[in-house]
mmCIF file of C-alpha atoms in Angstrom:
data_model
loop_
_atom_site.group_PDB
_atom_site.id
_atom_site.type_symbol
_atom_site.label_atom_id
_atom_site.label_comp_id
_atom_site.label_asym_id
_atom_site.label_seq_id
_atom_site.Cartn_x
_atom_site.Cartn_y
_atom_site.Cartn_z
ATOM 1 C CA GLY A 566 -14.104 7.700 7.058
ATOM 2 C CA GLN A 567 -10.632 7.747 8.524
ATOM 3 C CA GLN A 568 -8.112 9.946 6.763
ATOM 4 C CA LEU A 569 -4.358 10.552 7.104
ATOM 5 C CA ASN A 570 -2.930 13.928 6.408
ATOM 6 C CA GLN A 571 0.622 13.505 5.083
ATOM 7 C CA SER A 572 2.943 16.358 4.509
ATOM 8 C CA PRO A 573 4.634 17.754 2.554
ATOM 9 C CA GLN A 574 3.200 16.538 -0.752
ATOM 10 C CA SER A 575 6.600 16.861 -2.270
ATOM 11 C CA MET A 576 10.211 17.914 -1.430
ATOM 12 C CA PHE A 577 13.019 19.092 -3.577
ATOM 13 C CA ILE A 578 16.278 18.763 -1.748
ATOM 14 C CA GLN A 579 20.024 18.660 -2.470
ATOM 15 C CA GLU A 580 21.996 15.435 -1.937
ATOM 16 C CA GLY A 581 23.246 15.225 1.487
ATOM 17 C CA GLU A 582 20.430 17.185 3.101
ATOM 18 C CA ASP A 583 18.258 15.809 5.968
ATOM 19 C CA VAL A 584 14.554 15.202 5.242
ATOM 20 C CA SER A 585 11.561 15.241 7.447
ATOM 21 C CA MET A 586 7.950 14.314 6.716
ATOM 22 C CA ASN A 587 4.956 13.555 8.878
ATOM 23 C CA CYS A 588 1.480 12.196 9.138
ATOM 24 C CA THR A 589 -1.402 13.263 11.322
ATOM 25 C CA SER A 590 -4.922 11.868 11.811
ATOM 26 C CA SER A 591 -7.992 12.480 14.037
ATOM 27 C CA SER A 592 -8.056 8.712 14.540
ATOM 28 C CA ILE A 593 -6.115 6.611 16.985
ATOM 29 C CA PHE A 594 -4.046 3.938 15.390
ATOM 30 C CA ASN A 595 -2.696 0.739 16.809
ATOM 31 C CA THR A 596 0.443 0.721 14.473
ATOM 32 C CA TRP A 597 2.137 3.214 12.316
ATOM 33 C CA LEU A 598 4.111 2.094 9.207
ATOM 34 C CA TRP A 599 6.259 3.813 6.697
ATOM 35 C CA TYR A 600 6.539 2.478 3.203
ATOM 36 C CA LYS A 601 8.513 3.598 0.186
ATOM 37 C CA GLN A 602 7.404 3.142 -3.486
ATOM 38 C CA ASP A 603 9.704 3.383 -6.392
ATOM 39 C CA PRO A 604 8.385 4.115 -9.940
ATOM 40 C CA GLY A 605 6.740 0.935 -11.415
ATOM 41 C CA GLU A 606 7.037 -0.928 -8.148
ATOM 42 C CA GLY A 607 4.827 -1.789 -5.202
ATOM 43 C CA PRO A 608 5.374 -0.184 -1.788
ATOM 44 C CA VAL A 609 8.158 -1.630 0.441
ATOM 45 C CA LEU A 610 8.069 -1.468 4.181
ATOM 46 C CA LEU A 611 10.756 0.704 5.797
ATOM 47 C CA ILE A 612 9.776 1.062 9.420
ATOM 48 C CA ALA A 613 6.879 -0.262 11.662
ATOM 49 C CA LEU A 614 6.036 1.320 14.989
ATOM 50 C CA TYR A 615 3.977 -0.473 17.591
ATOM 51 C CA LYS A 616 4.087 1.496 20.775
ATOM 52 C CA ALA A 617 3.102 5.098 21.479
ATOM 53 C CA GLY A 618 6.200 7.281 21.807
ATOM 54 C CA GLU A 619 8.390 4.583 20.118
ATOM 55 C CA LEU A 620 11.372 5.849 18.268
ATOM 56 C CA THR A 621 12.933 3.468 15.758
ATOM 57 C CA SER A 622 15.839 3.590 13.392
ATOM 58 C CA ASN A 623 16.747 1.758 10.265
ATOM 59 C CA GLY A 624 20.035 2.972 8.931
ATOM 60 C CA ARG A 625 19.638 6.601 8.003
ATOM 61 C CA LEU A 626 15.930 6.558 8.589
ATOM 62 C CA THR A 627 14.377 7.370 12.026
ATOM 63 C CA ALA A 628 10.552 7.243 12.704
ATOM 64 C CA GLN A 629 8.507 8.047 15.710
ATOM 65 C CA PHE A 630 5.103 6.937 16.863
ATOM 66 C CA GLY A 631 3.278 9.990 18.489
ATOM 67 C CA ILE A 632 2.251 9.703 22.133
ATOM 68 C CA THR A 633 -1.250 10.385 21.300
ATOM 69 C CA ARG A 634 -1.261 7.520 18.626
ATOM 70 C CA LYS A 635 -2.583 10.100 16.114
ATOM 71 C CA ASP A 636 0.661 11.046 14.438
ATOM 72 C CA SER A 637 4.106 9.964 13.159
ATOM 73 C CA PHE A 638 7.052 11.418 11.561
ATOM 74 C CA LEU A 639 9.879 10.078 9.311
ATOM 75 C CA ASN A 640 13.380 11.539 9.077
ATOM 76 C CA ILE A 641 16.084 10.699 6.506
ATOM 77 C CA SER A 642 19.508 11.846 7.265
ATOM 78 C CA ALA A 643 22.149 12.634 4.620
ATOM 79 C CA SER A 644 19.981 11.960 1.620
ATOM 80 C CA ILE A 645 21.398 10.046 -1.344
ATOM 81 C CA PRO A 646 20.123 9.610 -4.856
ATOM 82 C CA SER A 647 18.553 6.225 -4.176
ATOM 83 C CA ASP A 648 16.284 7.792 -1.632
ATOM 84 C CA VAL A 649 14.152 9.309 -4.431
ATOM 85 C CA GLY A 650 10.619 7.938 -4.512
ATOM 86 C CA ILE A 651 7.269 8.270 -2.784
ATOM 87 C CA TYR A 652 7.073 7.758 0.925
ATOM 88 C CA PHE A 653 3.689 6.571 2.427
ATOM 89 C CA CYS A 654 2.665 6.555 5.903
ATOM 90 C CA ALA A 655 -0.112 3.988 6.943
ATOM 91 C CA GLY A 656 -1.949 3.698 10.201
ATOM 92 C CA GLN A 657 -3.524 0.395 11.316
ATOM 93 C CA LEU A 658 -6.832 0.419 13.004
ATOM 94 C CA ARG A 659 -7.108 -1.696 16.138
ATOM 95 C CA SER A 660 -10.687 -2.641 15.412
ATOM 96 C CA ASN A 661 -10.233 -4.590 12.171
ATOM 97 C CA TYR A 662 -6.438 -4.245 11.464
ATOM 98 C CA GLN A 663 -7.246 -2.331 8.269
ATOM 99 C CA LEU A 664 -4.567 0.027 7.007
ATOM 100 C CA ILE A 665 -5.375 3.561 6.250
ATOM 101 C CA TRP A 666 -2.884 5.209 3.846
ATOM 102 C CA GLY A 667 -1.640 8.793 3.428
ATOM 103 C CA ALA A 668 -1.364 10.291 -0.014
ATOM 104 C CA GLY A 669 2.389 10.111 -0.036
ATOM 105 C CA THR A 670 5.404 12.470 0.049
ATOM 106 C CA LYS A 671 7.322 12.573 -3.249
ATOM 107 C CA LEU A 672 11.046 13.087 -2.671
ATOM 108 C CA ILE A 673 13.106 14.546 -5.345
ATOM 109 C CA ILE A 674 16.785 15.124 -5.120
ATOM 110 C CA LYS A 675 18.187 17.982 -7.195
ATOM 111 C CA PRO A 676 21.301 17.300 -9.180
ATOM 112 C CA GLU B 1119 12.665 -16.410 -2.083
ATOM 113 C CA ALA B 1120 10.322 -15.240 -4.841
ATOM 114 C CA GLY B 1121 8.215 -12.228 -4.137
ATOM 115 C CA VAL B 1122 4.619 -11.506 -4.911
ATOM 116 C CA VAL B 1123 4.028 -12.064 -8.626
ATOM 117 C CA GLN B 1124 1.384 -10.193 -10.611
ATOM 118 C CA SER B 1125 0.281 -10.315 -14.186
ATOM 119 C CA PRO B 1126 -0.150 -8.696 -16.606
ATOM 120 C CA ARG B 1127 2.078 -5.725 -15.833
ATOM 121 C CA TYR B 1128 0.127 -3.484 -18.212
ATOM 122 C CA LYS B 1129 -3.243 -3.746 -19.816
ATOM 123 C CA ILE B 1130 -5.001 -1.396 -22.146
ATOM 124 C CA ILE B 1131 -8.695 -2.066 -22.874
ATOM 125 C CA GLU B 1132 -11.766 -0.221 -24.226
ATOM 126 C CA LYS B 1133 -14.436 0.605 -21.821
ATOM 127 C CA LYS B 1134 -17.116 -1.948 -21.390
ATOM 128 C CA GLN B 1135 -14.691 -4.691 -21.922
ATOM 129 C CA PRO B 1136 -13.657 -7.259 -19.322
ATOM 130 C CA VAL B 1137 -10.320 -7.527 -17.661
ATOM 131 C CA ALA B 1138 -8.639 -9.970 -15.168
ATOM 132 C CA PHE B 1139 -5.598 -9.601 -12.998
ATOM 133 C CA TRP B 1140 -3.727 -12.517 -11.469
ATOM 134 C CA CYS B 1141 -1.662 -12.737 -8.293
ATOM 135 C CA ASN B 1142 0.736 -15.373 -6.838
ATOM 136 C CA PRO B 1143 1.603 -14.497 -3.239
ATOM 137 C CA ILE B 1144 4.704 -15.401 -1.335
ATOM 138 C CA SER B 1145 4.815 -19.070 -0.505
ATOM 139 C CA GLY B 1146 3.333 -19.647 2.895
ATOM 140 C CA HIS B 1147 1.504 -16.377 3.189
ATOM 141 C CA ASN B 1148 -2.050 -16.992 4.305
ATOM 142 C CA THR B 1149 -3.346 -13.416 3.849
ATOM 143 C CA LEU B 1150 -3.801 -11.797 0.449
ATOM 144 C CA TYR B 1151 -4.892 -8.279 -0.381
ATOM 145 C CA TRP B 1152 -6.026 -6.522 -3.469
ATOM 146 C CA TYR B 1153 -5.511 -2.739 -3.493
ATOM 147 C CA LEU B 1154 -6.434 -0.001 -5.950
ATOM 148 C CA GLN B 1155 -3.938 2.960 -6.395
ATOM 149 C CA ASN B 1156 -4.782 5.982 -8.291
ATOM 150 C CA LEU B 1157 -2.159 8.394 -9.455
ATOM 151 C CA GLY B 1158 -0.868 10.550 -6.672
ATOM 152 C CA GLN B 1159 -2.713 8.673 -3.968
ATOM 153 C CA GLY B 1160 -1.976 5.877 -1.446
ATOM 154 C CA PRO B 1161 -3.286 2.346 -1.944
ATOM 155 C CA GLU B 1162 -6.967 1.756 -1.189
ATOM 156 C CA LEU B 1163 -8.100 -1.844 0.032
ATOM 157 C CA LEU B 1164 -10.460 -3.669 -2.318
ATOM 158 C CA ILE B 1165 -10.492 -7.002 -0.611
ATOM 159 C CA ARG B 1166 -8.558 -9.133 1.940
ATOM 160 C CA TYR B 1167 -8.464 -12.962 1.973
ATOM 161 C CA GLU B 1168 -7.572 -15.101 4.973
ATOM 162 C CA ASN B 1169 -6.657 -18.320 3.113
ATOM 163 C CA GLU B 1170 -9.595 -18.826 0.776
ATOM 164 C CA GLU B 1171 -12.091 -16.801 2.755
ATOM 165 C CA ALA B 1172 -12.745 -13.097 1.844
ATOM 166 C CA VAL B 1173 -12.795 -11.514 5.343
ATOM 167 C CA ASP B 1174 -13.025 -7.844 4.279
ATOM 168 C CA ASP B 1175 -14.737 -6.906 0.929
ATOM 169 C CA SER B 1176 -16.536 -3.872 2.036
ATOM 170 C CA GLN B 1177 -14.665 -1.539 -0.363
ATOM 171 C CA LEU B 1178 -15.170 -3.814 -3.406
ATOM 172 C CA PRO B 1179 -17.621 -2.361 -5.950
ATOM 173 C CA LYS B 1180 -19.440 -5.659 -6.403
ATOM 174 C CA ASP B 1181 -21.535 -4.522 -9.345
ATOM 175 C CA ARG B 1182 -18.556 -4.818 -11.543
ATOM 176 C CA PHE B 1183 -15.705 -6.265 -9.525
ATOM 177 C CA SER B 1184 -15.173 -9.782 -8.428
ATOM 178 C CA ALA B 1185 -12.326 -11.714 -6.855
ATOM 179 C CA GLU B 1186 -11.587 -15.291 -5.975
ATOM 180 C CA ARG B 1187 -8.934 -17.231 -4.146
ATOM 181 C CA LEU B 1188 -10.263 -20.846 -4.660
ATOM 182 C CA LYS B 1189 -7.473 -22.843 -3.146
ATOM 183 C CA GLY B 1190 -6.103 -20.323 -0.844
ATOM 184 C CA VAL B 1191 -2.992 -19.471 -2.803
ATOM 185 C CA ASP B 1192 -3.448 -17.680 -6.155
ATOM 186 C CA SER B 1193 -6.052 -14.992 -6.679
ATOM 187 C CA THR B 1194 -7.812 -13.341 -9.628
ATOM 188 C CA LEU B 1195 -9.411 -9.974 -9.581
ATOM 189 C CA LYS B 1196 -11.901 -9.334 -12.445
ATOM 190 C CA ILE B 1197 -13.643 -6.241 -13.632
ATOM 191 C CA GLN B 1198 -16.552 -6.485 -15.944
ATOM 192 C CA PRO B 1199 -17.386 -4.270 -17.609
ATOM 193 C CA ALA B 1200 -14.607 -1.835 -17.171
ATOM 194 C CA GLU B 1201 -15.332 1.897 -17.011
ATOM 195 C CA LEU B 1202 -12.949 4.872 -17.745
ATOM 196 C CA GLY B 1203 -12.643 5.609 -13.986
ATOM 197 C CA ASP B 1204 -11.178 2.136 -13.472
ATOM 198 C CA SER B 1205 -7.881 3.242 -14.901
ATOM 199 C CA ALA B 1206 -5.344 2.738 -12.074
ATOM 200 C CA VAL B 1207 -2.670 0.388 -10.726
ATOM 201 C CA TYR B 1208 -3.981 -2.673 -9.035
ATOM 202 C CA LEU B 1209 -1.681 -3.932 -6.393
ATOM 203 C CA CYS B 1210 -1.540 -7.352 -4.814
ATOM 204 C CA ALA B 1211 -0.089 -7.861 -1.449
ATOM 205 C CA SER B 1212 0.452 -10.842 0.928
ATOM 206 C CA SER B 1213 1.526 -11.383 4.494
ATOM 207 C CA PRO B 1214 1.981 -14.291 6.816
ATOM 208 C CA SER B 1215 -0.790 -14.951 9.234
ATOM 209 C CA TRP B 1216 0.717 -12.712 11.915
ATOM 210 C CA GLY B 1217 1.409 -9.895 9.300
ATOM 211 C CA SER B 1218 -2.261 -8.923 9.107
ATOM 212 C CA ASN B 1219 -2.095 -7.952 12.679
ATOM 213 C CA THR B 1220 1.105 -5.880 12.312
ATOM 214 C CA GLY B 1221 0.535 -4.149 8.906
ATOM 215 C CA GLU B 1222 3.690 -5.695 7.419
ATOM 216 C CA LEU B 1223 2.671 -6.360 3.842
ATOM 217 C CA PHE B 1224 4.757 -7.488 0.801
ATOM 218 C CA PHE B 1225 3.547 -6.008 -2.412
ATOM 219 C CA GLY B 1226 3.816 -7.134 -6.079
ATOM 220 C CA GLU B 1227 4.863 -4.654 -8.838
ATOM 221 C CA GLY B 1228 1.186 -3.973 -9.691
ATOM 222 C CA SER B 1229 -0.826 -4.230 -12.827
ATOM 223 C CA ARG B 1230 -1.475 -0.884 -14.586
ATOM 224 C CA LEU B 1231 -4.833 -0.668 -16.288
ATOM 225 C CA THR B 1232 -5.760 1.946 -18.919
ATOM 226 C CA VAL B 1233 -9.303 2.095 -20.049
ATOM 227 C CA LEU B 1234 -9.927 4.001 -23.297
#
């Protein structure tokens, strides 16, 4: 079946540092989405990308939809403590609109 | 506006016992999803409803899992009998009719199941 390779699996950073994570797949997706999940909560949508090559920002977050439709990255600038959590990428199949999820990137900010 | 409401938040049962989870989606959202999330993994779709119709249940283990959305609003997910491997978080999500085409889902807080 379809799989997304999300990396890194976890990141330990200092407050104020920039963060970069990405997802790749052998499958072509119609849409790429980035969600964040806090402990004990459900995922919350951060950014949705609909066009190949699209670059979208949401505050300190920037995400891009790869030109081949097989990959995406998410950058967080000047990290703050509330950025801690697990970030998931998800690709949406054009055939049936099903979402395929990555395994997540756990962001930990060192005190 | 109220978000997606799930209950119970936590459930501990012994194997072979039944368990049920309830979900109330955001008002006006036609599409409802049940996802399974294992520790350290992303969500995996179990079933998707468009109003009261299950349009994608290909990933639902039908020998022990069942779901219903009788009036196209609330939904219940049942496991009978539960097995040790069913321990996970069960997430409910909803989206407006256009949301299923865009992937923009609104999730509840989840129901954490522990099977002993």
